[in-house]
DNA sequence: ATTATTGCAAACGCTTTGCACTCCC
DNA sequence: GGGAGTGCAAAGCGTTTGCAATAAT
């Protein structure tokens, strides 16, 4: 997403909530938008440290939470007990296929999922807030360790 | 699930894989089967400690992993960065609705999900191994904090 | 006897916390 | 000037690891 537009959204959100407009928050936003793919809070903190941003770890953690709240980032969890973030907001809704051999994460998109989710929420009497859908399997890439002919033990 | 049957499955699995049949593994299995609802490895360790089982933390962690591999338990992750286990193997496949206000976890079951997962795997060229599907929302229970009339801030 | 498994405590990695300092409003 | 936000370091928590002791085969 274009940084200028994102800054606008964040500014708006902060004003609306009576939160303060601080340079650190925009630095975290910029770094997050520049990060390719999914990242953990600490990943971003390290990257920012290397790139001579000057923002503390606590602020990175807090701000990412904030950015998720105003939908500039999406929070993900791929079953590794780590919170990951994703910045590709303008992409249409998508979910993830995770290869259990090589760990690569592939996106897919199927609008039936959202329909199903809405239907289930209303049937069960829940006010929808979000969902998480991950599929685990072995991918078909040649370089994927699960596909070497020599290597077929389970583990 | 009936403990005797579960013991049989574990014994079989251990023999097949040339793993050793140790009393600790069956103690962890018993304690896990007796645990109501979803639990983390540490929860189980503490409970076993209180009930005078004598199994170390490391063994509890290792054995739960093992029990998940032989499908006596299911591994779950509800987006809290904690691995949880569930023992209700005989229940039919189900997924979870998590209330973002009161934290309660409700199960639901919809066979279209599995169909969708299979279809996506084959379309994307993945060999299916598992999936994780959680829906987040506000439940309609009166006691749920999100439903008190007085309390309508976001947070 | 061999070696997988255990127990223990320490280390690990991600995240949160406490508190003094800063600086946005 | 008041209080939200920050930085820092330490603590927290679930989990993993290293290694010596134990026990299943």
CSV table of C-alpha atoms (C1' of nucleotides) in Angstrom, one decimal:
chain,number,residue,atom,x,y,z
A,1,UNK,CA,0.0,0.0,0.0
A,2,UNK,CA,1.0,3.5,-0.7
A,3,UNK,CA,2.6,5.1,2.3
A,4,UNK,CA,0.9,8.4,2.0
A,5,UNK,CA,-2.6,6.8,2.0
A,6,UNK,CA,-1.6,4.6,5.0
A,7,UNK,CA,-0.4,7.7,6.9
A,8,UNK,CA,-3.7,9.3,6.3
A,9,UNK,CA,-5.6,6.3,7.7
A,10,UNK,CA,-3.4,6.1,10.7
A,11,UNK,CA,-3.7,9.9,11.4
A,12,UNK,CA,-7.5,9.7,11.1
A,13,UNK,CA,-7.7,6.7,13.5
A,14,UNK,CA,-5.4,8.3,16.1
A,15,UNK,CA,-7.4,11.5,16.0
A,16,UNK,CA,-10.7,9.8,16.3
A,17,UNK,CA,-9.5,7.8,19.3
A,18,UNK,CA,-7.8,10.7,21.0
A,19,UNK,CA,-4.5,9.0,20.6
A,20,UNK,CA,-1.3,11.0,20.1
A,21,UNK,CA,0.3,11.4,16.8
A,22,UNK,CA,3.9,10.5,17.4
A,23,UNK,CA,6.7,10.1,14.9
A,24,UNK,CA,7.5,6.6,16.2
A,25,UNK,CA,4.1,5.3,15.1
A,26,UNK,CA,4.7,6.5,11.6
A,27,UNK,CA,8.1,5.0,11.5
A,28,UNK,CA,6.7,1.6,12.5
A,29,UNK,CA,4.0,1.9,9.9
A,30,UNK,CA,6.6,2.7,7.2
A,31,UNK,CA,8.8,-0.2,8.1
A,32,UNK,CA,5.9,-2.5,8.3
A,33,UNK,CA,4.7,-1.5,4.8
A,34,UNK,CA,8.1,-2.1,3.4
A,35,UNK,CA,8.4,-5.5,4.9
A,36,UNK,CA,7.9,-8.3,2.3
A,37,UNK,CA,5.7,-11.1,3.4
A,38,UNK,CA,4.7,-12.1,7.0
A,39,UNK,CA,6.7,-10.9,9.9
A,40,UNK,CA,6.8,-11.1,13.6
A,41,UNK,CA,7.1,-8.1,15.8
A,42,UNK,CA,10.6,-8.9,16.8
A,43,UNK,CA,11.6,-9.4,13.1
A,44,UNK,CA,10.4,-5.9,12.4
A,45,UNK,CA,12.2,-4.5,15.5
A,46,UNK,CA,15.5,-6.0,14.4
A,47,UNK,CA,15.1,-4.8,10.8
A,48,UNK,CA,14.3,-1.3,12.0
A,49,UNK,CA,17.4,-1.4,14.3
A,50,UNK,CA,19.6,-2.4,11.4
A,51,UNK,CA,18.1,0.4,9.2
A,52,UNK,CA,18.8,2.9,11.9
A,53,UNK,CA,15.3,3.7,12.8
A,54,UNK,CA,15.2,4.7,16.4
A,55,UNK,CA,12.2,3.0,18.0
A,56,UNK,CA,12.2,0.8,21.0
A,57,UNK,CA,11.1,-2.8,21.1
A,58,UNK,CA,8.1,-2.0,23.3
A,59,UNK,CA,6.9,0.7,20.9
A,60,UNK,CA,7.2,-1.7,18.0
A,61,UNK,CA,5.0,-4.2,19.8
A,62,UNK,CA,2.5,-1.6,20.9
A,63,UNK,CA,2.3,0.0,17.5
A,64,UNK,CA,1.8,-3.2,15.6
A,65,UNK,CA,-1.2,-4.0,17.8
A,66,UNK,CA,-2.5,-0.5,17.0
A,67,UNK,CA,-2.0,-0.9,13.3
A,68,UNK,CA,-3.9,-4.2,13.4
A,69,UNK,CA,-6.7,-2.5,15.2
A,70,UNK,CA,-7.1,0.1,12.4
A,71,UNK,CA,-6.8,-2.6,9.7
A,72,UNK,CA,-3.6,-1.3,8.2
A,73,UNK,CA,-2.1,-4.7,9.1
A,74,UNK,CA,-3.6,-8.1,9.5
A,75,UNK,CA,-2.6,-10.3,12.5
A,76,UNK,CA,-1.9,-13.9,11.5
A,77,UNK,CA,-1.0,-17.1,13.4
A,78,UNK,CA,0.4,-20.0,11.5
A,79,UNK,CA,0.4,-22.4,14.4
A,80,UNK,CA,3.9,-21.6,15.5
A,81,UNK,CA,3.0,-19.7,18.7
A,82,UNK,CA,4.3,-16.5,17.2
A,83,UNK,CA,2.1,-13.5,16.2
A,84,UNK,CA,2.8,-12.5,12.6
A,85,UNK,CA,1.6,-9.5,10.7
A,86,UNK,CA,0.9,-9.0,7.1
A,87,UNK,CA,0.7,-5.7,5.3
A,88,UNK,CA,-0.8,-6.4,2.0
A,89,UNK,CA,-4.1,-4.8,2.8
A,90,UNK,CA,-5.1,-4.0,-0.7
A,91,UNK,CA,-5.0,-7.6,-1.8
A,92,UNK,CA,-8.4,-9.3,-1.6
A,93,UNK,CA,-9.2,-11.5,1.3
A,94,UNK,CA,-7.1,-14.6,1.3
A,95,UNK,CA,-6.1,-17.5,3.5
A,96,UNK,CA,-3.0,-19.7,3.7
A,97,UNK,CA,-1.6,-23.0,2.7
A,98,UNK,CA,1.4,-24.0,4.8
A,99,UNK,CA,3.8,-26.7,3.6
A,100,UNK,CA,4.7,-29.0,6.5
A,101,UNK,CA,7.9,-30.0,4.8
A,102,UNK,CA,9.5,-26.8,3.5
A,103,UNK,CA,7.5,-24.3,5.6
A,104,UNK,CA,6.6,-22.1,2.6
A,105,UNK,CA,3.4,-20.2,2.9
A,106,UNK,CA,1.2,-19.9,-0.1
A,107,UNK,CA,-1.9,-17.7,-0.4
A,108,UNK,CA,-5.2,-18.7,-1.9
A,109,UNK,CA,-8.5,-17.0,-2.1
A,110,UNK,CA,-12.0,-18.6,-2.2
A,111,UNK,CA,-15.0,-16.4,-1.5
A,112,UNK,CA,-17.1,-19.3,-0.4
A,113,UNK,CA,-15.1,-19.2,2.9
A,114,UNK,CA,-16.4,-15.8,3.9
A,115,UNK,CA,-19.9,-16.8,3.0
A,116,UNK,CA,-19.6,-19.9,5.2
A,117,UNK,CA,-18.2,-17.9,8.0
A,118,UNK,CA,-21.1,-15.4,7.9
A,119,UNK,CA,-23.6,-18.2,7.8
A,120,UNK,CA,-22.1,-20.0,10.7
A,121,UNK,CA,-22.0,-16.8,12.8
A,122,UNK,CA,-25.6,-16.0,12.3
A,123,UNK,CA,-26.6,-19.6,12.9
A,124,UNK,CA,-24.6,-19.7,16.1
A,125,UNK,CA,-25.7,-16.3,17.3
A,126,UNK,CA,-22.3,-14.6,17.1
A,127,UNK,CA,-21.5,-11.1,15.9
A,128,UNK,CA,-18.7,-11.6,13.4
A,129,UNK,CA,-15.3,-10.2,14.1
A,130,UNK,CA,-12.7,-12.2,12.2
A,131,UNK,CA,-11.6,-15.7,11.3
A,132,UNK,CA,-8.4,-17.6,10.8
A,133,UNK,CA,-8.1,-20.4,8.2
A,134,UNK,CA,-4.9,-22.3,7.5
A,135,UNK,CA,-4.5,-25.5,5.6
A,136,UNK,CA,-1.4,-27.7,6.2
A,137,UNK,CA,0.0,-30.1,3.6
A,138,UNK,CA,2.9,-31.0,1.4
A,139,UNK,CA,3.5,-28.8,-1.5
A,140,UNK,CA,4.6,-30.1,-4.9
A,141,UNK,CA,7.7,-28.0,-5.4
A,142,UNK,CA,10.7,-30.1,-6.5
A,143,UNK,CA,13.0,-28.3,-4.0
A,144,UNK,CA,10.7,-29.2,-1.1
A,145,UNK,CA,12.4,-31.7,1.1
A,146,UNK,CA,9.2,-33.7,1.3
A,147,UNK,CA,9.5,-34.5,-2.3
A,148,UNK,CA,13.0,-36.0,-2.5
A,149,UNK,CA,12.6,-39.6,-3.6
A,150,UNK,CA,15.3,-40.7,-1.1
A,151,UNK,CA,13.6,-39.1,1.9
A,152,UNK,CA,10.4,-40.7,2.9
A,153,UNK,CA,10.5,-41.1,6.6
A,154,UNK,CA,7.7,-39.5,8.5
A,155,UNK,CA,9.1,-37.5,11.4
B,1,UNK,CA,-12.6,-41.9,24.9
B,2,UNK,CA,-12.3,-45.1,26.9
B,3,UNK,CA,-8.8,-45.4,28.4
B,4,UNK,CA,-8.4,-49.0,27.6
B,5,UNK,CA,-9.0,-48.5,23.9
B,6,UNK,CA,-6.6,-45.5,23.9
B,7,UNK,CA,-3.9,-47.5,25.6
B,8,UNK,CA,-4.3,-50.1,22.9
B,9,UNK,CA,-3.8,-47.5,20.2
B,10,UNK,CA,-0.8,-46.0,21.8
B,11,UNK,CA,0.8,-49.4,22.4
B,12,UNK,CA,0.3,-50.3,18.8
B,13,UNK,CA,1.8,-47.0,17.6
B,14,UNK,CA,4.8,-47.3,19.8
B,15,UNK,CA,5.5,-50.9,18.7
B,16,UNK,CA,5.1,-50.0,15.1
B,17,UNK,CA,7.6,-47.1,15.4
B,18,UNK,CA,10.1,-49.0,17.6
B,19,UNK,CA,9.4,-46.6,20.4
B,20,UNK,CA,9.6,-47.8,24.0
B,21,UNK,CA,6.6,-48.6,26.1
B,22,UNK,CA,7.1,-46.5,29.2
B,23,UNK,CA,4.8,-46.0,32.1
B,24,UNK,CA,5.2,-42.2,31.8
B,25,UNK,CA,3.6,-42.2,28.4
B,26,UNK,CA,0.5,-44.0,29.6
B,27,UNK,CA,0.3,-41.7,32.6
B,28,UNK,CA,0.3,-38.6,30.4
B,29,UNK,CA,-2.3,-40.3,28.1
B,30,UNK,CA,-4.5,-41.0,31.1
B,31,UNK,CA,-4.3,-37.5,32.5
B,32,UNK,CA,-4.9,-36.0,29.0
B,33,UNK,CA,-8.0,-38.1,28.5
B,34,UNK,CA,-9.3,-37.0,31.9
B,35,UNK,CA,-8.8,-33.3,31.1
B,36,UNK,CA,-12.0,-31.5,30.3
B,37,UNK,CA,-11.8,-29.3,27.3
B,38,UNK,CA,-8.7,-27.7,25.7
B,39,UNK,CA,-5.5,-27.6,27.6
B,40,UNK,CA,-1.9,-26.4,27.2
B,41,UNK,CA,1.0,-28.7,27.9
B,42,UNK,CA,1.9,-26.8,31.1
B,43,UNK,CA,-1.7,-26.9,32.3
B,44,UNK,CA,-1.5,-30.7,32.1
B,45,UNK,CA,1.9,-30.8,33.8
B,46,UNK,CA,0.6,-28.7,36.7
B,47,UNK,CA,-2.5,-30.8,37.0
B,48,UNK,CA,-0.5,-34.0,37.0
B,49,UNK,CA,1.8,-32.6,39.6
B,50,UNK,CA,-1.2,-31.8,41.9
B,51,UNK,CA,-2.6,-35.2,41.4
B,52,UNK,CA,0.7,-36.8,42.4
B,53,UNK,CA,1.6,-38.3,39.1
B,54,UNK,CA,5.3,-38.3,38.8
B,55,UNK,CA,6.2,-37.2,35.3
B,56,UNK,CA,8.6,-34.4,34.4
B,57,UNK,CA,7.7,-31.4,32.4
B,58,UNK,CA,9.9,-32.4,29.5
B,59,UNK,CA,8.2,-35.8,29.3
B,60,UNK,CA,4.8,-34.2,29.3
B,61,UNK,CA,5.7,-32.0,26.4
B,62,UNK,CA,7.3,-34.8,24.5
B,63,UNK,CA,4.5,-37.2,25.1
B,64,UNK,CA,1.8,-34.8,24.1
B,65,UNK,CA,3.6,-34.3,20.8
B,66,UNK,CA,3.6,-38.1,20.4
B,67,UNK,CA,-0.1,-38.4,21.3
B,68,UNK,CA,-0.9,-35.9,18.7
B,69,UNK,CA,1.1,-37.8,16.1
B,70,UNK,CA,-0.9,-41.0,16.7
B,71,UNK,CA,-4.2,-39.0,16.7
B,72,UNK,CA,-5.1,-39.7,20.2
B,73,UNK,CA,-5.1,-35.9,20.7
B,74,UNK,CA,-5.6,-33.0,18.4
B,75,UNK,CA,-3.3,-30.0,18.4
B,76,UNK,CA,-5.1,-26.6,18.4
B,77,UNK,CA,-4.1,-23.0,18.3
B,78,UNK,CA,-6.6,-20.3,19.1
B,79,UNK,CA,-4.4,-17.4,18.2
B,80,UNK,CA,-2.9,-17.0,21.7
B,81,UNK,CA,0.6,-18.2,20.9
B,82,UNK,CA,0.0,-21.3,23.1
B,83,UNK,CA,-0.3,-24.8,21.8
B,84,UNK,CA,-3.4,-26.5,23.1
B,85,UNK,CA,-4.6,-30.0,22.9
B,86,UNK,CA,-8.0,-31.6,22.8
B,87,UNK,CA,-8.9,-35.1,23.6
B,88,UNK,CA,-12.3,-35.6,22.3
B,89,UNK,CA,-11.3,-37.8,19.5
B,90,UNK,CA,-14.6,-39.6,19.1
B,91,UNK,CA,-16.5,-36.4,18.5
B,92,UNK,CA,-16.9,-35.8,14.8
B,93,UNK,CA,-14.7,-33.2,13.2
B,94,UNK,CA,-15.4,-29.8,14.4
B,95,UNK,CA,-14.0,-26.3,14.4
B,96,UNK,CA,-14.2,-23.4,16.9
B,97,UNK,CA,-16.0,-20.1,17.5
B,98,UNK,CA,-14.1,-18.0,20.0
B,99,UNK,CA,-15.8,-15.1,21.8
B,100,UNK,CA,-13.6,-12.0,21.7
B,101,UNK,CA,-15.3,-10.6,24.8
B,102,UNK,CA,-15.6,-13.5,27.2
B,103,UNK,CA,-13.1,-15.9,25.7
B,104,UNK,CA,-15.4,-18.9,25.7
B,105,UNK,CA,-14.8,-21.4,23.0
B,106,UNK,CA,-17.7,-23.0,21.3
B,107,UNK,CA,-17.6,-25.9,18.9
B,108,UNK,CA,-19.4,-26.2,15.6
B,109,UNK,CA,-19.4,-28.7,12.8
B,110,UNK,CA,-20.0,-28.2,9.1
B,111,UNK,CA,-19.0,-30.8,6.7
B,112,UNK,CA,-18.7,-28.4,3.8
B,113,UNK,CA,-15.4,-27.2,5.4
B,114,UNK,CA,-13.6,-30.4,4.9
B,115,UNK,CA,-14.9,-30.6,1.3
B,116,UNK,CA,-13.7,-27.1,0.6
B,117,UNK,CA,-10.3,-28.0,2.1
B,118,UNK,CA,-9.9,-31.1,0.0
B,119,UNK,CA,-10.9,-29.2,-3.1
B,120,UNK,CA,-8.4,-26.4,-2.4
B,121,UNK,CA,-5.6,-28.8,-1.7
B,122,UNK,CA,-6.1,-30.6,-5.0
B,123,UNK,CA,-6.5,-27.4,-6.9
B,124,UNK,CA,-3.3,-26.0,-5.4
B,125,UNK,CA,-1.3,-29.2,-5.7
B,126,UNK,CA,-0.9,-29.9,-2.0
B,127,UNK,CA,-1.1,-33.3,-0.3
B,128,UNK,CA,-3.5,-32.7,2.6
B,129,UNK,CA,-2.3,-33.0,6.1
B,130,UNK,CA,-4.6,-30.9,8.3
B,131,UNK,CA,-6.3,-27.6,8.7
B,132,UNK,CA,-7.1,-25.0,11.3
B,133,UNK,CA,-10.3,-23.0,11.2
B,134,UNK,CA,-11.3,-20.5,13.9
B,135,UNK,CA,-14.0,-17.9,13.9
B,136,UNK,CA,-13.8,-14.9,16.2
B,137,UNK,CA,-16.9,-12.9,17.2
B,138,UNK,CA,-19.0,-11.8,20.1
B,139,UNK,CA,-21.3,-14.4,21.6
B,140,UNK,CA,-24.8,-13.7,22.7
B,141,UNK,CA,-24.6,-15.0,26.2
B,142,UNK,CA,-26.0,-12.5,28.7
B,143,UNK,CA,-23.1,-13.0,31.1
B,144,UNK,CA,-20.7,-12.1,28.3
B,145,UNK,CA,-19.0,-8.7,29.1
B,146,UNK,CA,-19.5,-7.6,25.5
B,147,UNK,CA,-23.3,-7.7,26.0
B,148,UNK,CA,-23.6,-5.5,29.1
B,149,UNK,CA,-25.6,-2.5,28.0
B,150,UNK,CA,-23.4,-0.2,30.1
B,151,UNK,CA,-20.2,-1.3,28.5
B,152,UNK,CA,-19.8,-0.4,24.8
B,153,UNK,CA,-16.3,0.8,24.4
B,154,UNK,CA,-14.2,-1.0,21.8
B,155,UNK,CA,-10.8,-1.9,23.3
C,1,DA,C1',24.7,-54.2,27.2
C,2,DT,C1',22.7,-50.8,24.4
C,3,DT,C1',20.5,-46.8,23.8
C,4,DA,C1',15.9,-44.6,24.0
C,5,DT,C1',13.7,-42.2,27.5
C,6,DT,C1',13.5,-39.6,31.6
C,7,DG,C1',14.3,-35.7,35.0
C,8,DC,C1',16.1,-31.6,36.2
C,9,DA,C1',17.5,-27.1,35.7
C,10,DA,C1',19.0,-23.9,32.8
C,11,DA,C1',18.5,-21.5,28.5
C,12,DC,C1',15.5,-20.1,24.9
C,13,DG,C1',12.5,-16.9,22.1
C,14,DC,C1',8.7,-14.0,22.0
C,15,DT,C1',6.2,-10.8,24.6
C,16,DT,C1',4.8,-7.9,28.5
C,17,DT,C1',5.8,-5.0,32.3
C,18,DG,C1',7.5,-1.3,35.5
C,19,DC,C1',9.3,2.9,35.9
C,20,DA,C1',11.5,7.1,34.8
C,21,DC,C1',11.8,10.2,31.1
C,22,DT,C1',9.9,12.6,27.1
C,23,DC,C1',7.1,15.4,24.3
C,24,DC,C1',2.3,15.8,22.1
C,25,DC,C1',-1.6,18.2,23.0
D,1,DG,C1',1.7,21.3,32.6
D,2,DG,C1',-0.7,17.1,32.4
D,3,DG,C1',-0.7,12.7,30.9
D,4,DA,C1',-0.1,9.6,26.9
D,5,DG,C1',3.6,7.6,24.8
D,6,DT,C1',8.4,6.2,24.8
D,7,DG,C1',12.9,3.6,26.0
D,8,DC,C1',15.2,0.5,28.6
D,9,DA,C1',16.0,-3.5,31.1
D,10,DA,C1',14.1,-6.9,33.6
D,11,DA,C1',10.7,-10.3,34.2
D,12,DG,C1',7.3,-13.3,32.4
D,13,DC,C1',5.6,-17.4,30.2
D,14,DG,C1',5.4,-21.4,27.3
D,15,DT,C1',8.7,-24.3,25.4
D,16,DT,C1',13.1,-26.5,24.3
D,17,DT,C1',17.7,-28.2,25.3
D,18,DG,C1',21.9,-30.5,27.4
D,19,DC,C1',23.4,-33.9,30.0
D,20,DA,C1',23.7,-37.3,33.5
D,21,DA,C1',20.8,-41.0,35.4
D,22,DT,C1',17.5,-44.5,34.5
D,23,DA,C1',15.2,-48.3,32.6
D,24,DA,C1',13.1,-50.8,28.3
D,25,DT,C1',14.6,-53.9,24.9
